[in-house]
mmCIF file of C-alpha atoms in Angstrom:
data_model
loop_
_atom_site.group_PDB
_atom_site.id
_atom_site.type_symbol
_atom_site.label_atom_id
_atom_site.label_comp_id
_atom_site.label_asym_id
_atom_site.label_seq_id
_atom_site.Cartn_x
_atom_site.Cartn_y
_atom_site.Cartn_z
ATOM 1 C CA UNK A 19 -26.643 -11.130 5.195
ATOM 2 C CA UNK A 20 -25.538 -9.315 8.444
ATOM 3 C CA UNK A 21 -25.383 -5.678 8.392
ATOM 4 C CA UNK A 22 -21.304 -6.665 10.331
ATOM 5 C CA UNK A 23 -19.851 -8.330 6.668
ATOM 6 C CA UNK A 24 -16.705 -11.516 8.602
ATOM 7 C CA UNK A 25 -13.189 -11.683 6.790
ATOM 8 C CA UNK A 26 -10.877 -14.695 6.258
ATOM 9 C CA UNK A 27 -7.403 -14.270 5.635
ATOM 10 C CA UNK A 28 -5.239 -17.196 3.845
ATOM 11 C CA UNK A 29 -1.869 -16.616 3.490
ATOM 12 C CA UNK A 30 0.156 -14.301 6.172
ATOM 13 C CA UNK A 31 3.400 -13.495 4.515
ATOM 14 C CA UNK A 32 3.944 -9.772 3.139
ATOM 15 C CA UNK A 33 0.408 -9.442 1.596
ATOM 16 C CA UNK A 34 -1.895 -10.846 4.308
ATOM 17 C CA UNK A 35 -1.353 -8.678 6.527
ATOM 18 C CA UNK A 36 -1.740 -5.238 4.521
ATOM 19 C CA UNK A 37 -4.781 -7.611 4.128
ATOM 20 C CA UNK A 38 -5.480 -8.334 7.468
ATOM 21 C CA UNK A 39 -4.642 -3.946 8.313
ATOM 22 C CA UNK A 40 -7.669 -2.686 5.760
ATOM 23 C CA UNK A 41 -9.736 -4.753 6.453
ATOM 24 C CA UNK A 42 -10.081 -3.489 10.415
ATOM 25 C CA UNK A 43 -9.938 -0.505 8.506
ATOM 26 C CA UNK A 44 -13.053 -1.042 7.436
ATOM 27 C CA UNK A 45 -16.995 0.147 8.068
ATOM 28 C CA UNK A 46 -19.344 -2.832 8.545
ATOM 29 C CA UNK A 47 -15.826 -5.232 8.240
ATOM 30 C CA UNK A 48 -14.960 -8.320 11.591
ATOM 31 C CA UNK A 49 -11.499 -10.359 10.929
ATOM 32 C CA UNK A 50 -12.982 -13.735 12.216
ATOM 33 C CA UNK A 51 -9.704 -15.612 11.104
ATOM 34 C CA UNK A 52 -6.383 -16.535 8.910
ATOM 35 C CA UNK A 53 -5.153 -19.506 7.910
ATOM 36 C CA UNK A 54 -1.606 -20.317 6.576
ATOM 37 C CA UNK A 55 0.515 -23.370 5.575
ATOM 38 C CA UNK A 56 3.399 -22.262 7.608
ATOM 39 C CA UNK A 57 2.104 -21.736 11.805
ATOM 40 C CA UNK A 58 4.382 -19.182 13.258
ATOM 41 C CA UNK A 59 2.598 -17.201 10.580
ATOM 42 C CA UNK A 60 -0.678 -17.703 10.721
ATOM 43 C CA UNK A 61 0.402 -17.685 14.731
ATOM 44 C CA UNK A 62 1.602 -13.776 14.147
ATOM 45 C CA UNK A 63 -0.792 -12.590 12.160
ATOM 46 C CA UNK A 64 -4.171 -14.044 14.039
ATOM 47 C CA UNK A 65 -2.119 -12.402 17.391
ATOM 48 C CA UNK A 66 -0.787 -8.935 15.885
ATOM 49 C CA UNK A 67 -5.439 -8.634 14.735
ATOM 50 C CA UNK A 68 -6.107 -10.696 18.467
ATOM 51 C CA UNK A 69 -8.227 -13.325 16.054
ATOM 52 C CA UNK A 70 -7.977 -17.321 15.689
ATOM 53 C CA UNK A 71 -5.649 -19.162 13.459
ATOM 54 C CA UNK A 72 -4.856 -21.539 11.467
ATOM 55 C CA UNK A 73 -2.893 -24.031 10.337
ATOM 56 C CA UNK A 74 -5.800 -25.824 7.915
ATOM 57 C CA UNK A 75 -7.448 -22.984 6.022
ATOM 58 C CA UNK A 76 -10.377 -26.003 5.679
ATOM 59 C CA UNK A 77 -10.921 -25.806 9.191
ATOM 60 C CA UNK A 78 -10.947 -21.792 8.368
ATOM 61 C CA UNK A 79 -13.981 -22.130 6.376
ATOM 62 C CA UNK A 80 -16.338 -24.602 8.568
ATOM 63 C CA UNK A 81 -16.722 -21.529 10.767
ATOM 64 C CA UNK A 82 -20.526 -19.667 9.611
ATOM 65 C CA UNK A 83 -19.109 -16.178 10.821
ATOM 66 C CA UNK A 84 -17.053 -16.047 8.489
ATOM 67 C CA UNK A 85 -18.803 -14.553 4.833
ATOM 68 C CA UNK A 86 -15.934 -13.425 2.660
ATOM 69 C CA UNK A 87 -12.591 -15.607 2.845
ATOM 70 C CA UNK A 88 -8.530 -13.318 1.151
ATOM 71 C CA UNK A 89 -6.930 -15.599 -0.715
ATOM 72 C CA UNK A 90 -3.099 -14.008 -0.791
ATOM 73 C CA UNK A 91 -1.084 -16.893 -1.284
ATOM 74 C CA UNK A 92 1.900 -17.327 -4.243
ATOM 75 C CA UNK A 93 -0.114 -16.909 -6.976
ATOM 76 C CA UNK A 94 0.252 -19.881 -8.435
ATOM 77 C CA UNK A 95 -1.900 -22.316 -5.801
ATOM 78 C CA UNK A 96 -4.946 -19.503 -5.871
ATOM 79 C CA UNK A 97 -6.928 -21.185 -7.702
ATOM 80 C CA UNK A 98 -6.946 -24.700 -6.111
ATOM 81 C CA UNK A 99 -7.345 -22.771 -2.899
ATOM 82 C CA UNK A 100 -10.342 -20.379 -4.447
ATOM 83 C CA UNK A 101 -12.291 -23.240 -5.315
ATOM 84 C CA UNK A 102 -12.211 -24.827 -2.287
ATOM 85 C CA UNK A 103 -13.176 -21.233 -0.530
ATOM 86 C CA UNK A 104 -15.989 -20.841 -2.853
ATOM 87 C CA UNK A 105 -17.703 -24.405 -2.933
ATOM 88 C CA UNK A 106 -17.521 -23.347 0.924
ATOM 89 C CA UNK A 107 -20.266 -21.083 0.754
ATOM 90 C CA UNK A 108 -17.669 -18.374 0.794
ATOM 91 C CA UNK A 109 -17.600 -15.209 -1.196
ATOM 92 C CA UNK A 110 -13.764 -14.904 -3.311
ATOM 93 C CA UNK A 111 -10.987 -12.441 -2.489
ATOM 94 C CA UNK A 112 -8.160 -12.920 -4.905
ATOM 95 C CA UNK A 113 -4.796 -11.458 -4.739
ATOM 96 C CA UNK A 114 -3.264 -10.353 -8.661
ATOM 97 C CA UNK A 115 -2.970 -12.212 -10.672
ATOM 98 C CA UNK A 116 -6.365 -14.085 -11.141
ATOM 99 C CA UNK A 117 -4.023 -17.170 -11.027
ATOM 100 C CA UNK A 118 -1.202 -17.965 -13.545
ATOM 101 C CA UNK A 119 -2.777 -19.799 -16.095
ATOM 102 C CA UNK A 120 -6.305 -19.025 -17.352
ATOM 103 C CA UNK A 121 -7.309 -22.754 -17.023
ATOM 104 C CA UNK A 122 -7.322 -22.127 -13.247
ATOM 105 C CA UNK A 123 -8.360 -18.488 -13.793
ATOM 106 C CA UNK A 124 -11.688 -20.564 -15.366
ATOM 107 C CA UNK A 125 -12.208 -23.056 -13.117
ATOM 108 C CA UNK A 126 -11.650 -20.162 -10.179
ATOM 109 C CA UNK A 127 -14.354 -18.438 -11.867
ATOM 110 C CA UNK A 128 -17.237 -21.162 -12.883
ATOM 111 C CA UNK A 129 -15.955 -22.717 -9.767
ATOM 112 C CA UNK A 130 -17.618 -19.548 -7.654
ATOM 113 C CA UNK A 131 -21.015 -18.997 -10.328
ATOM 114 C CA UNK A 132 -21.027 -22.403 -10.197
ATOM 115 C CA UNK A 133 -21.348 -21.927 -5.530
ATOM 116 C CA UNK A 134 -23.739 -18.375 -6.113
ATOM 117 C CA UNK A 135 -20.299 -16.271 -4.540
ATOM 118 C CA UNK A 136 -18.754 -13.654 -5.443
ATOM 119 C CA UNK A 137 -15.303 -13.139 -7.268
ATOM 120 C CA UNK A 138 -12.973 -9.766 -6.833
ATOM 121 C CA UNK A 139 -9.640 -10.326 -8.503
ATOM 122 C CA UNK A 140 -7.886 -7.222 -6.380
ATOM 123 C CA UNK A 141 -7.068 -4.205 -8.735
ATOM 124 C CA UNK A 142 -7.546 -1.912 -5.825
ATOM 125 C CA UNK A 143 -5.502 1.175 -8.602
ATOM 126 C CA UNK A 144 -9.072 1.007 -10.612
ATOM 127 C CA UNK A 145 -10.401 3.052 -7.750
ATOM 128 C CA UNK A 146 -7.216 6.062 -7.272
ATOM 129 C CA UNK A 147 -9.327 9.163 -7.970
ATOM 130 C CA UNK A 148 -6.560 9.789 -10.925
ATOM 131 C CA UNK A 149 -7.786 6.240 -12.346
ATOM 132 C CA UNK A 150 -11.302 7.237 -11.899
ATOM 133 C CA UNK A 151 -10.900 10.667 -12.773
ATOM 134 C CA UNK A 152 -8.879 9.467 -16.640
ATOM 135 C CA UNK A 153 -11.851 6.742 -16.771
ATOM 136 C CA UNK A 154 -14.368 9.677 -16.984
ATOM 137 C CA UNK A 155 -12.504 12.306 -19.034
ATOM 138 C CA UNK A 156 -12.308 9.591 -21.914
ATOM 139 C CA UNK A 157 -16.577 8.510 -21.173
ATOM 140 C CA UNK A 158 -16.710 11.823 -21.828
ATOM 141 C CA UNK A 159 -15.074 11.581 -25.263
ATOM 142 C CA UNK A 160 -12.473 14.507 -23.577
ATOM 143 C CA UNK A 161 -9.357 12.909 -24.798
ATOM 144 C CA UNK A 162 -11.329 12.295 -29.116
ATOM 145 C CA UNK A 163 -9.392 9.455 -29.862
ATOM 146 C CA UNK A 164 -6.933 7.035 -28.630
ATOM 147 C CA UNK A 165 -3.939 7.126 -30.504
ATOM 148 C CA UNK A 166 -0.907 6.185 -27.521
ATOM 149 C CA UNK A 167 -1.108 3.601 -24.769
ATOM 150 C CA UNK A 168 2.268 3.717 -22.615
ATOM 151 C CA UNK A 169 2.960 1.978 -19.531
ATOM 152 C CA UNK A 170 6.225 1.538 -17.062
ATOM 153 C CA UNK A 171 7.209 -0.207 -14.425
ATOM 154 C CA UNK A 172 11.143 0.715 -13.271
ATOM 155 C CA UNK A 173 10.856 -0.845 -9.922
ATOM 156 C CA UNK A 174 13.420 -2.308 -7.735
ATOM 157 C CA UNK A 175 13.447 -6.072 -6.102
ATOM 158 C CA UNK A 176 17.116 -6.630 -4.534
ATOM 159 C CA UNK A 177 18.179 -10.318 -4.683
ATOM 160 C CA UNK A 178 17.597 -10.992 -1.267
ATOM 161 C CA UNK A 179 13.411 -10.572 -2.075
ATOM 162 C CA UNK A 180 14.233 -13.065 -4.343
ATOM 163 C CA UNK A 181 15.743 -15.523 -1.995
ATOM 164 C CA UNK A 182 13.152 -14.490 0.606
ATOM 165 C CA UNK A 183 10.928 -17.183 -0.224
ATOM 166 C CA UNK A 184 11.493 -20.306 -2.772
ATOM 167 C CA UNK A 185 8.738 -19.527 -4.766
ATOM 168 C CA UNK A 186 9.930 -16.222 -5.666
ATOM 169 C CA UNK A 187 10.592 -16.113 -9.651
ATOM 170 C CA UNK A 188 9.715 -19.453 -10.018
ATOM 171 C CA UNK A 189 7.140 -19.706 -13.101
ATOM 172 C CA UNK A 190 5.764 -22.918 -10.182
ATOM 173 C CA UNK A 191 4.076 -20.578 -8.417
ATOM 174 C CA UNK A 192 4.814 -16.777 -9.397
ATOM 175 C CA UNK A 193 4.447 -17.424 -12.864
ATOM 176 C CA UNK A 194 6.348 -15.006 -14.087
ATOM 177 C CA UNK A 195 8.480 -12.223 -12.597
ATOM 178 C CA UNK A 196 8.166 -7.977 -13.511
ATOM 179 C CA UNK A 197 5.355 -8.799 -15.476
ATOM 180 C CA UNK A 198 2.936 -10.934 -13.605
ATOM 181 C CA UNK A 199 4.198 -10.038 -10.187
ATOM 182 C CA UNK A 200 5.031 -6.078 -9.951
ATOM 183 C CA UNK A 201 3.473 -5.205 -13.609
ATOM 184 C CA UNK A 202 -0.408 -6.675 -13.588
ATOM 185 C CA UNK A 203 -1.401 -3.685 -12.011
ATOM 186 C CA UNK A 204 -0.515 -1.629 -14.837
ATOM 187 C CA UNK A 205 -1.196 -3.507 -17.921
ATOM 188 C CA UNK A 206 -4.497 -4.127 -15.951
ATOM 189 C CA UNK A 207 -5.056 -0.276 -16.195
ATOM 190 C CA UNK A 208 -3.611 0.214 -19.678
ATOM 191 C CA UNK A 209 -5.463 -1.705 -20.871
ATOM 192 C CA UNK A 210 -8.927 -0.751 -18.836
ATOM 193 C CA UNK A 211 -8.420 2.541 -19.193
ATOM 194 C CA UNK A 212 -6.879 1.995 -23.608
ATOM 195 C CA UNK A 213 -9.879 -1.212 -24.208
ATOM 196 C CA UNK A 214 -8.951 -4.119 -24.909
ATOM 197 C CA UNK A 215 -5.491 -5.803 -26.808
ATOM 198 C CA UNK A 216 -5.702 -6.786 -30.553
ATOM 199 C CA UNK A 217 -2.067 -8.007 -29.786
ATOM 200 C CA UNK A 218 1.573 -7.595 -28.266
ATOM 201 C CA UNK A 219 4.760 -8.947 -29.601
ATOM 202 C CA UNK A 220 7.291 -8.774 -26.269
ATOM 203 C CA UNK A 221 10.809 -9.442 -25.092
ATOM 204 C CA UNK A 222 12.515 -10.761 -21.412
ATOM 205 C CA UNK A 223 15.502 -11.573 -20.060
ATOM 206 C CA UNK A 224 16.650 -11.751 -16.732
ATOM 207 C CA UNK A 225 19.700 -9.989 -16.650
ATOM 208 C CA UNK A 226 20.919 -8.970 -12.939
ATOM 209 C CA UNK A 227 19.636 -10.540 -10.701
ATOM 210 C CA UNK A 228 20.125 -14.475 -9.864
ATOM 211 C CA UNK A 229 18.739 -17.852 -8.822
ATOM 212 C CA UNK A 230 15.291 -17.189 -10.531
ATOM 213 C CA UNK A 231 13.670 -18.709 -13.334
ATOM 214 C CA UNK A 232 11.917 -15.744 -14.960
ATOM 215 C CA UNK A 233 12.025 -12.188 -16.478
ATOM 216 C CA UNK A 234 13.487 -9.212 -14.503
ATOM 217 C CA UNK A 235 13.270 -6.750 -17.647
ATOM 218 C CA UNK A 236 10.372 -7.027 -20.116
ATOM 219 C CA UNK A 237 9.417 -4.659 -22.836
ATOM 220 C CA UNK A 238 6.588 -4.973 -25.415
ATOM 221 C CA UNK A 239 4.993 -3.151 -28.627
ATOM 222 C CA UNK A 240 1.205 -3.540 -27.944
ATOM 223 C CA UNK A 241 -2.171 -2.838 -30.623
ATOM 224 C CA UNK A 242 -5.014 -2.237 -29.824
ATOM 225 C CA UNK A 243 -8.296 -3.113 -30.611
ATOM 226 C CA UNK A 244 -9.694 0.300 -30.946
ATOM 227 C CA UNK A 245 -6.577 1.265 -33.217
ATOM 228 C CA UNK A 246 -4.611 2.891 -30.840
ATOM 229 C CA UNK A 247 -0.865 1.173 -30.467
ATOM 230 C CA UNK A 248 1.338 1.567 -27.040
ATOM 231 C CA UNK A 249 4.476 0.663 -25.441
ATOM 232 C CA UNK A 250 4.851 -1.983 -21.768
ATOM 233 C CA UNK A 251 8.206 -1.607 -19.869
ATOM 234 C CA UNK A 252 9.097 -3.204 -15.891
ATOM 235 C CA UNK A 253 11.820 -3.822 -14.935
ATOM 236 C CA UNK A 254 13.066 -5.077 -11.450
ATOM 237 C CA UNK A 255 16.397 -3.420 -11.470
ATOM 238 C CA UNK A 256 15.763 0.168 -11.986
ATOM 239 C CA UNK A 257 17.863 0.926 -8.391
ATOM 240 C CA UNK A 258 16.378 2.491 -6.583
ATOM 241 C CA UNK A 259 13.290 2.378 -7.708
ATOM 242 C CA UNK A 260 11.778 4.804 -9.374
ATOM 243 C CA UNK A 261 7.289 4.964 -10.330
ATOM 244 C CA UNK A 262 4.970 3.307 -12.120
ATOM 245 C CA UNK A 263 3.378 5.769 -14.296
ATOM 246 C CA UNK A 264 1.542 5.117 -17.673
ATOM 247 C CA UNK A 265 0.947 7.735 -20.412
ATOM 248 C CA UNK A 266 -2.079 8.993 -22.263
ATOM 249 C CA UNK A 267 -2.523 10.282 -25.471
ATOM 250 C CA UNK A 268 -5.834 11.497 -27.448
ATOM 251 C CA UNK A 269 -6.076 13.689 -30.726
ATOM 252 C CA UNK A 270 -7.963 16.343 -28.151
ATOM 253 C CA UNK A 271 -6.152 15.477 -25.568
ATOM 254 C CA UNK A 272 -3.447 13.465 -22.564
ATOM 255 C CA UNK A 273 -3.177 12.498 -19.311
ATOM 256 C CA UNK A 274 -0.231 11.206 -17.067
ATOM 257 C CA UNK A 275 -0.752 8.687 -14.158
ATOM 258 C CA UNK A 276 2.675 9.079 -12.205
ATOM 259 C CA UNK A 277 3.184 7.321 -8.355
ATOM 260 C CA UNK A 278 -0.813 6.455 -7.980
ATOM 261 C CA UNK A 279 -1.526 9.961 -9.086
ATOM 262 C CA UNK A 280 -2.922 12.755 -11.960
ATOM 263 C CA UNK A 281 -0.348 14.538 -13.178
ATOM 264 C CA UNK A 282 -1.056 15.842 -16.216
ATOM 265 C CA UNK A 283 -4.244 16.337 -18.283
ATOM 266 C CA UNK A 284 -4.386 17.886 -20.935
ATOM 267 C CA UNK A 285 -7.578 18.792 -22.552
ATOM 268 C CA UNK A 286 -7.862 20.542 -25.758
ATOM 269 C CA UNK A 287 -11.549 22.698 -25.075
ATOM 270 C CA UNK A 288 -13.942 23.065 -28.529
ATOM 271 C CA UNK A 289 -14.634 25.437 -30.397
ATOM 272 C CA UNK A 290 -12.002 27.739 -29.519
ATOM 273 C CA UNK A 291 -9.517 25.036 -29.583
ATOM 274 C CA UNK A 292 -8.350 26.847 -26.249
ATOM 275 C CA UNK A 293 -5.807 24.890 -24.175
ATOM 276 C CA UNK A 294 -7.357 23.522 -20.639
ATOM 277 C CA UNK A 295 -4.101 22.394 -18.439
ATOM 278 C CA UNK A 296 -4.829 20.282 -15.358
ATOM 279 C CA UNK A 297 -1.677 19.623 -12.900
ATOM 280 C CA UNK A 298 -0.922 18.029 -9.237
ATOM 281 C CA UNK A 299 2.740 18.887 -9.096
ATOM 282 C CA UNK A 300 4.942 17.012 -7.480
ATOM 283 C CA UNK A 301 6.896 18.824 -3.618
ATOM 284 C CA UNK A 302 9.727 19.610 -6.444
ATOM 285 C CA UNK A 303 12.403 20.586 -2.757
ATOM 286 C CA UNK A 304 11.356 17.790 -1.228
ATOM 287 C CA UNK A 305 12.222 15.777 -4.537
ATOM 288 C CA UNK A 306 15.624 17.403 -4.275
ATOM 289 C CA UNK A 307 16.177 16.714 -0.440
ATOM 290 C CA UNK A 308 15.082 13.383 -1.209
ATOM 291 C CA UNK A 309 14.592 11.656 -4.725
ATOM 292 C CA UNK A 310 13.211 8.282 -3.321
ATOM 293 C CA UNK A 311 10.508 9.933 -1.400
ATOM 294 C CA UNK A 312 8.971 11.579 -3.939
ATOM 295 C CA UNK A 313 8.176 8.320 -6.162
ATOM 296 C CA UNK A 314 6.005 5.319 -4.944
ATOM 297 C CA UNK A 315 6.911 3.411 -2.332
ATOM 298 C CA UNK A 316 5.878 -0.740 -3.521
ATOM 299 C CA UNK A 317 8.952 1.056 -6.416
ATOM 300 C CA UNK A 318 11.346 -0.519 -3.933
ATOM 301 C CA UNK A 319 9.698 -2.074 -0.620
ATOM 302 C CA UNK A 320 6.248 -4.768 -1.811
ATOM 303 C CA UNK A 321 5.287 -3.713 1.559
ATOM 304 C CA UNK A 322 4.967 -0.444 1.846
ATOM 305 C CA UNK A 323 0.824 -0.289 -0.472
ATOM 306 C CA UNK A 324 -1.291 2.213 -0.353
ATOM 307 C CA UNK A 325 -5.119 2.724 1.338
ATOM 308 C CA UNK A 326 -6.067 1.245 -2.212
ATOM 309 C CA UNK A 327 -7.018 -2.188 -0.773
ATOM 310 C CA UNK A 328 -9.906 -1.042 1.034
ATOM 311 C CA UNK A 329 -11.467 0.697 -1.692
ATOM 312 C CA UNK A 330 -11.852 -2.337 -3.386
ATOM 313 C CA UNK A 331 -12.588 -4.520 -0.522
ATOM 314 C CA UNK A 332 -16.139 -2.274 0.275
ATOM 315 C CA UNK A 333 -17.031 -2.363 -3.624
ATOM 316 C CA UNK A 334 -17.274 -5.686 -3.185
ATOM 317 C CA UNK A 335 -18.904 -5.729 0.745
ATOM 318 C CA UNK A 336 -21.642 -3.412 -1.633
ATOM 319 C CA UNK A 337 -21.692 -5.982 -4.318
ATOM 320 C CA UNK A 338 -23.008 -8.364 -1.862
ATOM 321 C CA UNK A 339 -24.912 -6.564 -0.373
ATOM 322 C CA UNK A 340 -26.699 -5.285 -3.392
ATOM 323 C CA UNK A 341 -26.333 -8.580 -5.196
ATOM 324 C CA UNK A 342 -24.083 -6.980 -7.790
ATOM 325 C CA UNK A 343 -21.502 -8.602 -9.898
ATOM 326 C CA UNK A 344 -17.654 -5.921 -8.181
ATOM 327 C CA UNK A 345 -16.660 -3.653 -10.567
ATOM 328 C CA UNK A 346 -12.904 -6.258 -10.437
ATOM 329 C CA UNK A 347 -14.787 -9.571 -10.692
ATOM 330 C CA UNK A 348 -13.515 -12.828 -11.998
ATOM 331 C CA UNK A 349 -14.026 -12.295 -16.039
ATOM 332 C CA UNK A 350 -12.296 -8.384 -15.557
ATOM 333 C CA UNK A 351 -8.954 -10.117 -13.891
ATOM 334 C CA UNK A 352 -7.956 -12.883 -16.829
ATOM 335 C CA UNK A 353 -7.954 -9.400 -18.800
ATOM 336 C CA UNK A 354 -4.782 -8.573 -17.418
ATOM 337 C CA UNK A 355 -3.321 -12.612 -17.186
ATOM 338 C CA UNK A 356 -4.405 -12.632 -20.577
ATOM 339 C CA UNK A 357 -1.881 -9.473 -22.086
ATOM 340 C CA UNK A 358 0.981 -11.385 -19.715
ATOM 341 C CA UNK A 359 0.444 -14.733 -20.635
ATOM 342 C CA UNK A 360 0.613 -12.950 -24.739
ATOM 343 C CA UNK A 361 3.813 -11.517 -23.770
ATOM 344 C CA UNK A 362 5.783 -13.858 -22.662
ATOM 345 C CA UNK A 363 4.479 -16.296 -25.489
ATOM 346 C CA UNK A 364 5.565 -13.573 -27.575
ATOM 347 C CA UNK A 365 9.191 -13.772 -26.599
ATOM 348 C CA UNK A 366 9.410 -17.647 -26.183
ATOM 349 C CA UNK A 367 8.265 -17.422 -29.869
ATOM 350 C CA UNK A 368 10.137 -14.374 -32.181
ATOM 351 C CA UNK A 369 6.103 -13.513 -33.207
ATOM 352 C CA UNK A 370 3.783 -11.096 -32.799
ATOM 353 C CA UNK A 371 1.121 -13.058 -30.568
ATOM 354 C CA UNK A 372 -2.713 -12.053 -31.755
ATOM 355 C CA UNK A 373 -5.438 -11.923 -28.223
ATOM 356 C CA UNK A 374 -7.510 -13.363 -27.475
ATOM 357 C CA UNK A 375 -5.628 -16.358 -26.381
ATOM 358 C CA UNK A 376 -5.970 -20.232 -27.894
#
């Protein structure tokens, strides 16, 4: 394996630009080429980074100087393209969600196994220092027995956002609304920290946007396999967009991750039961002067995303060089999708849905 790994990007929309930008910031990585079915998009992104561009991604896959391909197309196209990438002998990084059906996700996972290539599904916030810290505390038993986990993504997307692409807000290509598109990262973190989900009971609705098929408001009650309870709340109608938030409670501690930052960590230390308190406070002066700047920009603008992608790309590169699985491989990426599909099934039937789905 060459010391420098070559990357190609398929899909030159907002997230494709983000991937290209982060690849160029990585030591030992080189962006080689980009592709998009809309030539103007491919030409634009290729021009920004001074790399070759293609309308037909199959032509790009013939290049021997590409080791990894990032799939950044609409969600319902992920598996079909990733399977072609795997057959070409390239490692695959696929944006969230892995795809929009479990059958397609499983086909992608199997294709990568058969081809002997690595598969990484984007869940970049698993690499945030806040997530890493809380995961360590849970593993060490610092929070005691987990009893409650809550996830909330109260974001805002304008009607113009949905109107900007004919695939947005459709079941066929978006695969869902606020849950599948915006909340999947937070839902993945919830199950990553709290443990596997046993069942969900949910409601979804389209209440604030026009010309979309999918939900812009969703609520779900969750039971985890370890006995803990939880909630999931999501909307793209919370003007001007609040932060994504996870709250975890155990018998000896609690933690809050707000806008990707660990804002509260309370640990009850035995044997004297002394309370240890860790807090990273928001700059209150800034928050009062401009409340919109006190929350994650991604709450209202999907183009504004942290550099956590870069950390996940680095893990994938190390996985290739060390011949190990990336932290978020296909099986891990599938978990969030299954929870969301269970929520949709519950909302449709009005019944509690038990996982795994059959």
